[in-house]
Amino acid sequence: MNIENFLTNSESDFKNRFLQDIWSFSDQEIEHTHDFIQILFPLDEESGAVSNGIYLDSSEAILSIKANKLATENIVKSSKWFLSFLARNSHWKRKHDHNYLRITRIIKSLRLLVSDQEANKFYESFMQLVDENLKSKINSTTLTYWENA
């Protein structure tokens, strides 16, 4: 699977899903499907949570995606799609939740492949969903990960 081609919606992923198909997931599918986040928001390291072996394994792959306007626009679109999922739901608002790892990944991927500005925008928009009550429940290490991602 070519990650850049997937990000431009010109190639399917390892489960024959196109980017557009994932954007059409229901909230239930977003919550309970654990193998899409790594391809929507690729990093230069393997996932510790899902071992599908898909990651950006060269600086050439990273530079190529960064130079591809459609790929970077779709990464930003995916981040807004995921943020909208979080805004519509509250089940993730607890002490520990797998979506916290997803949030860290999104910030890191935006920073790696798009820009610091987009990563910071996502972080700030996400933090608007986190009220003081929730912030006091979340592990301080998690809050620091988000801040430093």
CSV table of C-alpha atoms in Angstrom, one decimal, residues 47-117:
chain,number,residue,atom,x,y,z
A,47,SER,CA,2.3,2.1,15.8
A,48,GLY,CA,2.5,0.6,19.3
A,49,ALA,CA,-1.2,-0.1,19.3
A,50,VAL,CA,-1.9,-1.6,15.8
A,51,SER,CA,0.8,-3.7,14.1
A,52,ASN,CA,-0.1,-3.5,10.5
A,53,GLY,CA,3.4,-2.4,9.6
A,54,ILE,CA,2.3,0.7,7.8
A,55,TYR,CA,4.4,3.8,8.5
A,56,LEU,CA,6.6,6.3,6.7
A,57,ASP,CA,9.9,4.4,6.5
A,58,SER,CA,12.0,7.0,4.7
A,59,SER,CA,12.6,10.7,4.6
A,60,GLU,CA,11.8,10.6,0.9
A,61,ALA,CA,8.2,9.3,1.7
A,62,ILE,CA,7.8,12.2,4.2
A,63,LEU,CA,9.1,14.8,1.8
A,64,SER,CA,6.9,13.5,-1.0
A,65,ILE,CA,3.8,13.7,1.1
A,66,LYS,CA,4.7,17.2,2.4
A,67,ALA,CA,5.1,18.4,-1.2
A,68,ASN,CA,1.8,16.9,-2.3
A,69,LYS,CA,-0.9,19.6,-1.8
A,70,LEU,CA,-3.8,17.2,-2.0
A,71,ALA,CA,-2.3,14.8,0.5
A,72,THR,CA,-1.6,17.5,3.0
A,73,GLU,CA,-5.1,19.0,2.5
A,74,ASN,CA,-6.6,15.6,3.1
A,75,ILE,CA,-4.6,15.1,6.3
A,76,VAL,CA,-6.0,18.5,7.5
A,77,LYS,CA,-9.5,17.5,6.4
A,78,SER,CA,-9.1,14.2,8.3
A,79,SER,CA,-8.1,16.0,11.4
A,80,LYS,CA,-11.2,18.2,11.2
A,81,TRP,CA,-13.3,15.1,10.6
A,82,PHE,CA,-11.9,13.4,13.7
A,83,LEU,CA,-12.3,16.6,15.8
A,84,SER,CA,-16.0,16.8,14.7
A,85,PHE,CA,-16.4,13.1,15.9
A,86,LEU,CA,-15.0,14.1,19.3
A,87,ALA,CA,-17.2,17.2,19.5
A,88,ARG,CA,-20.4,15.1,18.8
A,89,ASN,CA,-19.6,12.5,21.4
A,90,SER,CA,-18.7,12.5,25.1
A,91,HIS,CA,-17.9,8.9,25.8
A,92,TRP,CA,-14.2,9.7,25.4
A,93,LYS,CA,-14.3,12.3,28.2
A,94,ARG,CA,-12.9,10.2,31.0
A,95,LYS,CA,-9.6,9.5,32.8
A,96,HIS,CA,-8.2,7.0,30.2
A,97,ASP,CA,-9.4,6.5,26.6
A,98,HIS,CA,-7.9,5.1,23.5
A,99,ASN,CA,-8.8,8.3,21.6
A,100,TYR,CA,-6.1,10.0,23.6
A,101,LEU,CA,-3.5,8.1,21.7
A,102,ARG,CA,-5.2,9.0,18.5
A,103,ILE,CA,-5.1,12.7,19.4
A,104,THR,CA,-1.4,12.5,20.0
A,105,ARG,CA,-0.9,10.8,16.7
A,106,ILE,CA,-2.9,13.4,14.8
A,107,ILE,CA,-0.9,16.3,16.3
A,108,LYS,CA,2.4,14.5,15.5
A,109,SER,CA,1.3,13.7,12.0
A,110,LEU,CA,0.2,17.2,11.3
A,111,ARG,CA,3.5,18.5,12.6
A,112,LEU,CA,5.5,16.0,10.5
A,113,LEU,CA,3.6,16.2,7.3
A,114,VAL,CA,1.7,19.5,7.1
A,115,SER,CA,2.9,22.3,9.4
A,116,ASP,CA,3.4,23.4,13.0
A,117,GLN,CA,0.6,25.8,12.5
